[in-house]
Short mmCIF file of C-alpha atoms and ligand atoms in Angstrom, two decimals:
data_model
loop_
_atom_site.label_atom_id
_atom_site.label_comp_id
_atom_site.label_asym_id
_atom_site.label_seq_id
_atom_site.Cartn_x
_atom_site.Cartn_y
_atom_site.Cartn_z
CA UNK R 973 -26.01 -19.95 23.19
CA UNK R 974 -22.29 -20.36 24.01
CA UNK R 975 -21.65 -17.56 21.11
CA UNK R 976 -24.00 -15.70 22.89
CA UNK R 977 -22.20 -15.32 25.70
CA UNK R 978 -19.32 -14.60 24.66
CA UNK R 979 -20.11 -11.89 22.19
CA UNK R 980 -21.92 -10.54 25.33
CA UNK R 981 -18.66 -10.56 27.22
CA UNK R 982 -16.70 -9.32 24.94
CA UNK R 983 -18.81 -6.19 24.38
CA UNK R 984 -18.29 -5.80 28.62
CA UNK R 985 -14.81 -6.26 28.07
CA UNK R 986 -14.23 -4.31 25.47
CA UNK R 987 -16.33 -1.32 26.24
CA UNK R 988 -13.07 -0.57 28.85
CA UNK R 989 -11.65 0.12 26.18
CA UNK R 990 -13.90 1.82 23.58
CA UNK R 991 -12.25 4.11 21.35
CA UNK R 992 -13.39 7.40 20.46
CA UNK R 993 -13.95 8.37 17.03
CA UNK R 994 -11.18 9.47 14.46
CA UNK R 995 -10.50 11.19 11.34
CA UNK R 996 -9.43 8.95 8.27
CA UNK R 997 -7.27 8.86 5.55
CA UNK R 998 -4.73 10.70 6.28
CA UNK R 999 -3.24 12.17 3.12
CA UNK R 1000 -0.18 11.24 1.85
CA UNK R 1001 0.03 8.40 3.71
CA UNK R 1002 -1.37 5.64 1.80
CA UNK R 1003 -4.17 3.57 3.23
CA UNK R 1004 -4.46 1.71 6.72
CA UNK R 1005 -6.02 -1.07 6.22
CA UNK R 1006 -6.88 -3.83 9.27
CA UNK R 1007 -7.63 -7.19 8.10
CA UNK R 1008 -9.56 -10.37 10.23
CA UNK R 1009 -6.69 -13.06 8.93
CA UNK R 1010 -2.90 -12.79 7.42
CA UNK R 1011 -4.48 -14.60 4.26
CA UNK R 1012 -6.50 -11.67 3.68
CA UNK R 1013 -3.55 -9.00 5.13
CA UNK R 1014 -1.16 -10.67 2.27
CA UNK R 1015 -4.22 -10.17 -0.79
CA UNK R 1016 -4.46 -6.43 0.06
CA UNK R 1017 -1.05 -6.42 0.17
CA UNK R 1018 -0.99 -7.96 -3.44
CA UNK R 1019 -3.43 -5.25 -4.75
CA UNK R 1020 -2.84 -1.95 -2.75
CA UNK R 1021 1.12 -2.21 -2.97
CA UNK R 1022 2.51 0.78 -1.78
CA UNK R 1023 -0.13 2.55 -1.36
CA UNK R 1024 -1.31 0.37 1.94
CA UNK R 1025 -0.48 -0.47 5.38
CA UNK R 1026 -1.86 -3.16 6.12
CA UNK R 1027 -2.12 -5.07 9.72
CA UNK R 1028 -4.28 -8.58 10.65
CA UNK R 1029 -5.96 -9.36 13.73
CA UNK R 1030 -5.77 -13.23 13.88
CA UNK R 1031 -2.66 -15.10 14.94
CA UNK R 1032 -2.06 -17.73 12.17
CA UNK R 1033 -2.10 -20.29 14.47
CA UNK R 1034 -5.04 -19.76 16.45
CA UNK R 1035 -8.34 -20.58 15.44
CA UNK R 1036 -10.21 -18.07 13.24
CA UNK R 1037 -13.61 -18.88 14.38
CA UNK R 1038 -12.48 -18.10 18.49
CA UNK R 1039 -9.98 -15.27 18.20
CA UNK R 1040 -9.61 -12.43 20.93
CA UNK R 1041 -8.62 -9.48 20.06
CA UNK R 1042 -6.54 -7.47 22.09
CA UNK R 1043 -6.80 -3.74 23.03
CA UNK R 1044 -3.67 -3.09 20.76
CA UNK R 1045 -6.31 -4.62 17.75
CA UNK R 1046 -9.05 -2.13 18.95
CA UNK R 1047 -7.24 0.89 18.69
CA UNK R 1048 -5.45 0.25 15.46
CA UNK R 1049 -8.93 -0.64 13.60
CA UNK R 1050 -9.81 2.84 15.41
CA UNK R 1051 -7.32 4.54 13.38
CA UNK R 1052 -7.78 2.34 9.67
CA UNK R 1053 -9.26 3.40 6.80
CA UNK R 1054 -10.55 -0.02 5.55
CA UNK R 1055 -11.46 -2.89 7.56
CA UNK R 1056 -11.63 -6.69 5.41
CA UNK R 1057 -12.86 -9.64 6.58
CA UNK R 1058 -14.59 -13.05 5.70
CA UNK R 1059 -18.16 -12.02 5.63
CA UNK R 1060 -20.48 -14.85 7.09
CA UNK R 1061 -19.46 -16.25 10.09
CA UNK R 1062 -15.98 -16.88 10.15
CA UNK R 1063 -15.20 -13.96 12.62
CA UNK R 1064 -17.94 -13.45 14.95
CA UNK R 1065 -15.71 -11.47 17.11
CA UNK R 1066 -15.38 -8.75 14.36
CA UNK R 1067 -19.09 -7.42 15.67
CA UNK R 1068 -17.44 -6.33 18.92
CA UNK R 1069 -14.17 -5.63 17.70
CA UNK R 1070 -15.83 -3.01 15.37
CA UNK R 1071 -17.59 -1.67 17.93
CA UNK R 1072 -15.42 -1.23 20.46
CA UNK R 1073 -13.28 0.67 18.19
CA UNK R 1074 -15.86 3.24 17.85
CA UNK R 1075 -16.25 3.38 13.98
CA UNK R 1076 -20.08 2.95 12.90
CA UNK R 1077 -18.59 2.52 9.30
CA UNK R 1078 -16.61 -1.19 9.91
CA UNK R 1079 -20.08 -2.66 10.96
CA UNK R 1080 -21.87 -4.49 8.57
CA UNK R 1081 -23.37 -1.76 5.73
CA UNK R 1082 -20.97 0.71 6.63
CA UNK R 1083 -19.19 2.17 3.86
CA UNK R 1084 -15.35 1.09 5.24
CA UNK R 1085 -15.77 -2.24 5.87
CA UNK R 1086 -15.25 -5.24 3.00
CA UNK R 1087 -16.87 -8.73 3.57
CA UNK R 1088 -14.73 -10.71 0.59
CA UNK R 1089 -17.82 -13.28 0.43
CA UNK R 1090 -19.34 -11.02 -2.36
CA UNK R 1091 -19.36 -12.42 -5.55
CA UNK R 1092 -18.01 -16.19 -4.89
CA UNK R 1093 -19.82 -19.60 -5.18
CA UNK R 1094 -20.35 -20.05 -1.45
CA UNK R 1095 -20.73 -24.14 -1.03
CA UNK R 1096 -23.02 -25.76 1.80
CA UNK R 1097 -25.85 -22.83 2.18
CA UNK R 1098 -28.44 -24.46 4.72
CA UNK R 1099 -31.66 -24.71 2.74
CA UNK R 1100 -33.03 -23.57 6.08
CA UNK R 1101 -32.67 -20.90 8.84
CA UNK R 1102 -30.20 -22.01 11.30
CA UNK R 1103 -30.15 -21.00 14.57
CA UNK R 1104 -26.78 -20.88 16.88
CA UNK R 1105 -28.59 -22.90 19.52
CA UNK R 1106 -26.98 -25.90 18.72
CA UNK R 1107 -23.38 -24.40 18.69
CA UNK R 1108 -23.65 -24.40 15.13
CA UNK R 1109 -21.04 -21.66 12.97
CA UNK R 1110 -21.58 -21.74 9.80
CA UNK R 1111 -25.07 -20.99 9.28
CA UNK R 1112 -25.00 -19.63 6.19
CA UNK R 1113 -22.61 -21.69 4.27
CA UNK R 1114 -19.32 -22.93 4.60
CA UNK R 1115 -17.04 -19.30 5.27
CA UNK R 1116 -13.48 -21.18 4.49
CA UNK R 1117 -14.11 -19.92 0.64
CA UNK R 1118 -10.10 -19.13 -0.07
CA UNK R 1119 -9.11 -22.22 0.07
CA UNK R 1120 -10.38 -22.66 -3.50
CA UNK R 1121 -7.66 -20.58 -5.59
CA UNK R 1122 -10.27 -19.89 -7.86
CA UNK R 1123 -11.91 -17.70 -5.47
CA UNK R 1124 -8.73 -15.82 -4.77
CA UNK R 1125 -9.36 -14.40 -8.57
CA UNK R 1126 -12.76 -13.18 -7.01
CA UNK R 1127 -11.84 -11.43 -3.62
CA UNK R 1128 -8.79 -9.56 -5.51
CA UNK R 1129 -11.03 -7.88 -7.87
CA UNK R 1130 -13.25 -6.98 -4.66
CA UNK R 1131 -10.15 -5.93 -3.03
CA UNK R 1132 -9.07 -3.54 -6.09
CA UNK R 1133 -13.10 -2.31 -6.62
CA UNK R 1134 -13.07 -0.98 -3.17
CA UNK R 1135 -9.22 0.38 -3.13
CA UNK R 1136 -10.56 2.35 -5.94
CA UNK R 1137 -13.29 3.56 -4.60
CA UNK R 1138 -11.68 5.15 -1.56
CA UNK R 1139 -8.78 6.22 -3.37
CA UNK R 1140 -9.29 6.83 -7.27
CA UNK R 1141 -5.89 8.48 -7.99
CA UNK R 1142 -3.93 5.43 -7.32
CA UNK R 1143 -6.19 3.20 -9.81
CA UNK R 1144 -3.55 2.74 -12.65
CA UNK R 1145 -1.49 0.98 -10.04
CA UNK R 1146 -3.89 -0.90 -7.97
CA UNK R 1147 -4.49 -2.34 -11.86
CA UNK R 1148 -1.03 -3.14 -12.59
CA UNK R 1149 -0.61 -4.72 -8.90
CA UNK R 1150 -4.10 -6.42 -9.54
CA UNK R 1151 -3.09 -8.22 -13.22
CA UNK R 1152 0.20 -9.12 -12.21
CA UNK R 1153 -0.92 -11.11 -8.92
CA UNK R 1154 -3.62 -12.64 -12.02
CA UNK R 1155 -1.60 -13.36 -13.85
CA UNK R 1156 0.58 -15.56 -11.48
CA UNK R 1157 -2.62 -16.77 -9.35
CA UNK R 1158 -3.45 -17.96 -13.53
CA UNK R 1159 -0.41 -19.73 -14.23
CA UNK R 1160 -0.33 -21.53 -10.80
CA UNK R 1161 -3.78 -22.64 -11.27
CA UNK R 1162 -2.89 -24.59 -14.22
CA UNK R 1163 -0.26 -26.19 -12.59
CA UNK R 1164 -1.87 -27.15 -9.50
CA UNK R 1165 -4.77 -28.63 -12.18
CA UNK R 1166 -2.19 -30.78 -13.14
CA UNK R 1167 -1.02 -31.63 -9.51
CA UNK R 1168 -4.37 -32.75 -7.95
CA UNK R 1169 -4.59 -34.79 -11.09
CA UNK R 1170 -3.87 -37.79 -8.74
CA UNK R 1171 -6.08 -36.83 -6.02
CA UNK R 1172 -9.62 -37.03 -7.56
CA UNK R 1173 -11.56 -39.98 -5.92
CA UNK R 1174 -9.35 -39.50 -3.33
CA UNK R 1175 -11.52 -39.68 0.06
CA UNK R 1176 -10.31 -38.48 3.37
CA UNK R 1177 -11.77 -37.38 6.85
CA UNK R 1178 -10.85 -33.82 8.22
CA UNK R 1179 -11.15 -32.43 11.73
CA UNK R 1180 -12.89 -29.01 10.99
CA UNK R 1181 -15.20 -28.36 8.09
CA UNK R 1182 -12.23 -26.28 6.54
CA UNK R 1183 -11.28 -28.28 3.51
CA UNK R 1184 -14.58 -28.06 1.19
CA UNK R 1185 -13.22 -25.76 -1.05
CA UNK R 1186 -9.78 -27.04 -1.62
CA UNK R 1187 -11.93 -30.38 -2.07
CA UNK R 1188 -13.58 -28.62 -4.85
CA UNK R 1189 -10.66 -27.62 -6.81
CA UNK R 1190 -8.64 -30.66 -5.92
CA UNK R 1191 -11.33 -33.27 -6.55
CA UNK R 1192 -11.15 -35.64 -3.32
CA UNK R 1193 -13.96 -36.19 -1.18
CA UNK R 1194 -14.28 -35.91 2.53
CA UNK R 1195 -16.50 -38.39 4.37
CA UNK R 1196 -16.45 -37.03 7.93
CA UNK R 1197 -15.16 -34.68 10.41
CA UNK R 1198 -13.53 -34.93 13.80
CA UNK R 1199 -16.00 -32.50 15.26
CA UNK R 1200 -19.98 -33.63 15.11
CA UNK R 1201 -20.26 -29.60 13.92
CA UNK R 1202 -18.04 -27.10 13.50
CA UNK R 1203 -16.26 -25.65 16.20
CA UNK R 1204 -17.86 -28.37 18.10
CA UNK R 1205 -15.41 -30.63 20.18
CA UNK R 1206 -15.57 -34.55 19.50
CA UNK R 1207 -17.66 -36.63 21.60
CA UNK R 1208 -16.43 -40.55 22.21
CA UNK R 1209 -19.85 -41.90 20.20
CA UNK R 1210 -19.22 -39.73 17.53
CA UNK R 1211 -15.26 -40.82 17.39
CA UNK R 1212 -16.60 -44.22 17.14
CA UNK R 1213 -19.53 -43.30 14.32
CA UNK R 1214 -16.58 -41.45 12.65
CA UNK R 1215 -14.47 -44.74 12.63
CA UNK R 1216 -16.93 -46.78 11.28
CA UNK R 1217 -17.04 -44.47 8.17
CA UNK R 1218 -13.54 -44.63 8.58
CA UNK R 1219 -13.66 -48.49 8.01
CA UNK R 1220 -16.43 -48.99 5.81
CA UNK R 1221 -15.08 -46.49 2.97
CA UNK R 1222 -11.12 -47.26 3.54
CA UNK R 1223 -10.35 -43.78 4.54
CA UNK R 1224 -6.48 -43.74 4.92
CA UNK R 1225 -6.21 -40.01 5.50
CA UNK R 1226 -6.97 -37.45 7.85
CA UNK R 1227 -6.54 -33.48 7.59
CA UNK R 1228 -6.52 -31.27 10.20
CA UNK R 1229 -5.55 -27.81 11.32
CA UNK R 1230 -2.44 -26.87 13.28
CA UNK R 1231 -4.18 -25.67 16.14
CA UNK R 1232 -6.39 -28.81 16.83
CA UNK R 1233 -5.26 -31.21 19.51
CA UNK R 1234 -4.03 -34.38 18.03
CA UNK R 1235 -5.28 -36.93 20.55
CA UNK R 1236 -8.29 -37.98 18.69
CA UNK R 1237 -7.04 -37.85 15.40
CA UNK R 1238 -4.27 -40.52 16.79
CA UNK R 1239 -6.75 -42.39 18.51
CA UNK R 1240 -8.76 -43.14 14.56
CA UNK R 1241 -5.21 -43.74 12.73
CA UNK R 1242 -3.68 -45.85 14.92
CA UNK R 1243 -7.12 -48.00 14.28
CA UNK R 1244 -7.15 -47.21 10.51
CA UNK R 1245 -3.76 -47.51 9.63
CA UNK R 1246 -4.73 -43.54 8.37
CA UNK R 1247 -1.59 -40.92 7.70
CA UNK R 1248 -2.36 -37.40 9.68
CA UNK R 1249 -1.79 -34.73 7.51
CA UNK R 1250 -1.34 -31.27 8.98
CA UNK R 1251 -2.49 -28.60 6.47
CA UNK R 1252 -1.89 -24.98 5.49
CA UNK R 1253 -5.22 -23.42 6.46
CA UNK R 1254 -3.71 -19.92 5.94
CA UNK R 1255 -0.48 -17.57 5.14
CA UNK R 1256 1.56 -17.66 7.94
CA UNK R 1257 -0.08 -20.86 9.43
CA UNK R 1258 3.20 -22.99 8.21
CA UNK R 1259 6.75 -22.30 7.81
CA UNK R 1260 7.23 -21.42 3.90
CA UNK R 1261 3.29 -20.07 3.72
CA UNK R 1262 3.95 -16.73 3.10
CA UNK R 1263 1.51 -15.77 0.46
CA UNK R 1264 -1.74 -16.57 -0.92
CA UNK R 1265 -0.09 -18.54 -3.49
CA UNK R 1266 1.95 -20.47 -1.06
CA UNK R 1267 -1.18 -21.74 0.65
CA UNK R 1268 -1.56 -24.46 -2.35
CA UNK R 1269 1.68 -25.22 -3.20
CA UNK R 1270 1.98 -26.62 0.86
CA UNK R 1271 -0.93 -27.98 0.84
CA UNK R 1272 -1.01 -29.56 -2.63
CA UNK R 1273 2.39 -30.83 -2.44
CA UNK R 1274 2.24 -32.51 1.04
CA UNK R 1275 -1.15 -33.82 0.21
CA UNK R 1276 0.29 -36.19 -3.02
CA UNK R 1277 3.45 -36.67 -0.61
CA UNK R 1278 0.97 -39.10 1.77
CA UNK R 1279 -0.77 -40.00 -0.84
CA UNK R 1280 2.41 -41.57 -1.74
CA UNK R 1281 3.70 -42.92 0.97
CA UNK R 1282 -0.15 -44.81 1.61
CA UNK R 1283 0.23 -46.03 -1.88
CA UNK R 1284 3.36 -47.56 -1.61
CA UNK R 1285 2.17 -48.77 2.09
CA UNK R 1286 4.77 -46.88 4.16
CA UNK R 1287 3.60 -44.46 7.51
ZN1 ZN H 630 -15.24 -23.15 10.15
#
């Protein structure tokens, strides 16, 4: 319902500002490409090379799920060639955002637009319909899928696929760009196997319902979240049903976001003796995070940092 209504305002809004239609790709100039996230922004990057522009709507600190885009977003999405987002519903302000920039071919079908679900192991797929009456955002799976590295292997070969397909005479180097970031996604993979070694078993509690997929690859398990749903804030009851998880399984970790408020998470350490551990939900979200790769080796290295520090009992 509360979706609802904002999508609805944000068509009013935006229609102030719709965009009329515009030639694309401009020759000689490589592609424009508009990305949802910097995470995304810094894949294409990895693939197209120099034969892309590429810009992001999010702020990496804000959260994905409730961004805003600003009239500056609108018209540069008017003038892109591509546009690449999560798929799902990570972005549910991309509907509006497409429209408003007058391209039919960035909504969903259209032949310029590049959901990066395709092809990866979503985790968490309700067995049934859900609605968004309950506040509910992510009805069809959990949509924070690159925080597995492993997928980041699938949504560059989507990346390159479509590259090629709007732009064939650049595919030897789209290739090149494509193996080499592979090859070092491969190698870094390994190592971070190695790293998260210590983690498996390891059970924390997380704000958001971001963390599945890094859970996945790194092993631990997460018993509870902060918010009752996603992108729903905490109520006192369920602070205190969270705490009693909390206690009963001797969670001594919590992960959150950078842009959630602290207060609660505070509020369950200071009664749990838990370590708060602020982690890298995207590039650009923390100093150092400037790639995809980066992502993993923050969040990875931080992560066996507390782990440490609870082990050998200091806060
Ligand atoms: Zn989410």
């Amino acid at each position: 319902m509360f979706l609802d209504i904002r999508r609805t305002l944000w068509l009013a809004v935006l229609g102030i500002f719709f965009i009329a239609p515009s030639q694309v790709t401009l020759a000689g100039e490589g592609l424009r490409v508009v990305t949802t996230t910097k995470t995304f922004a810094s894949l294409v990057e990895a693939v197209g090379g120099n034969h892309v522009k590429v810009d992001y709507v999010a702020p990496p600190n804000q959260n994905v799920h409730f961004i805003q885009p600003r009239p500056s977003d609108i018209l540069r999405l008017s003038k892109a060639d591509l546009f690449v987002h999560a798929g799902l519903d990570l972005e549910l302000w991309r509907y509006p955002l497409a429209e408003a920039s007058g391209r039919p071919e960035f909504l969903p079908g259209g032949e310029r637009e590049l959901g990066l679900s395709q092809g990866i192991h979503l985790l968490e797929v309700p067995s049934e319909t859900l609605s968004r009456s309950q506040g509910d955002i992510h009805i069809y799976g959990n949509p924070h899928y690159w925080l597995n590295p492993e997928n980041g292997r699938v949504m560059a070969r989507t990346i390159f696929d479509k590259l090629v397909q709007i732009t064939p005479e650049y595919e030897p180097d789209f290739r090149a760009n494509l193996n080499q970031f592979l090859e070092k996604l491969d190698s870094k993979i390994a190592a971070w196997k190695r790293d998260v070694q210590d983690l498996a078993g390891v059970t924390v509690v997380a704000y958001h319902n971001s963390w599945s997929y890094l859970a996945q690859f790194g092993g631990f398990e997460i018993a509870g979240f902060v918010e009752p749903k996603p992108g729903i804030p905490p109520t006192p009851r369920h602070v205190e049903r969270l705490l009693g998880i909390m206690q009963e399984k001797g969670v001594k970790l919590i992960l959150k976001e950078t842009y959630f408020e602290d207060r609660t998470p505070k509020k369950l350490a200071q009664k749990t003796g838990a370590h708060i551990l602020t982690m890298a939900h995207g590039v650009g979200n923390m100093k150092g995070v400037e790639d995809y790769v980066s992502i993993f080796d923050y969040n990875f290295s931080h992560f066996k940092k507390a782990m440490a520090e609870i082990q050998g009992g200091t806060r």
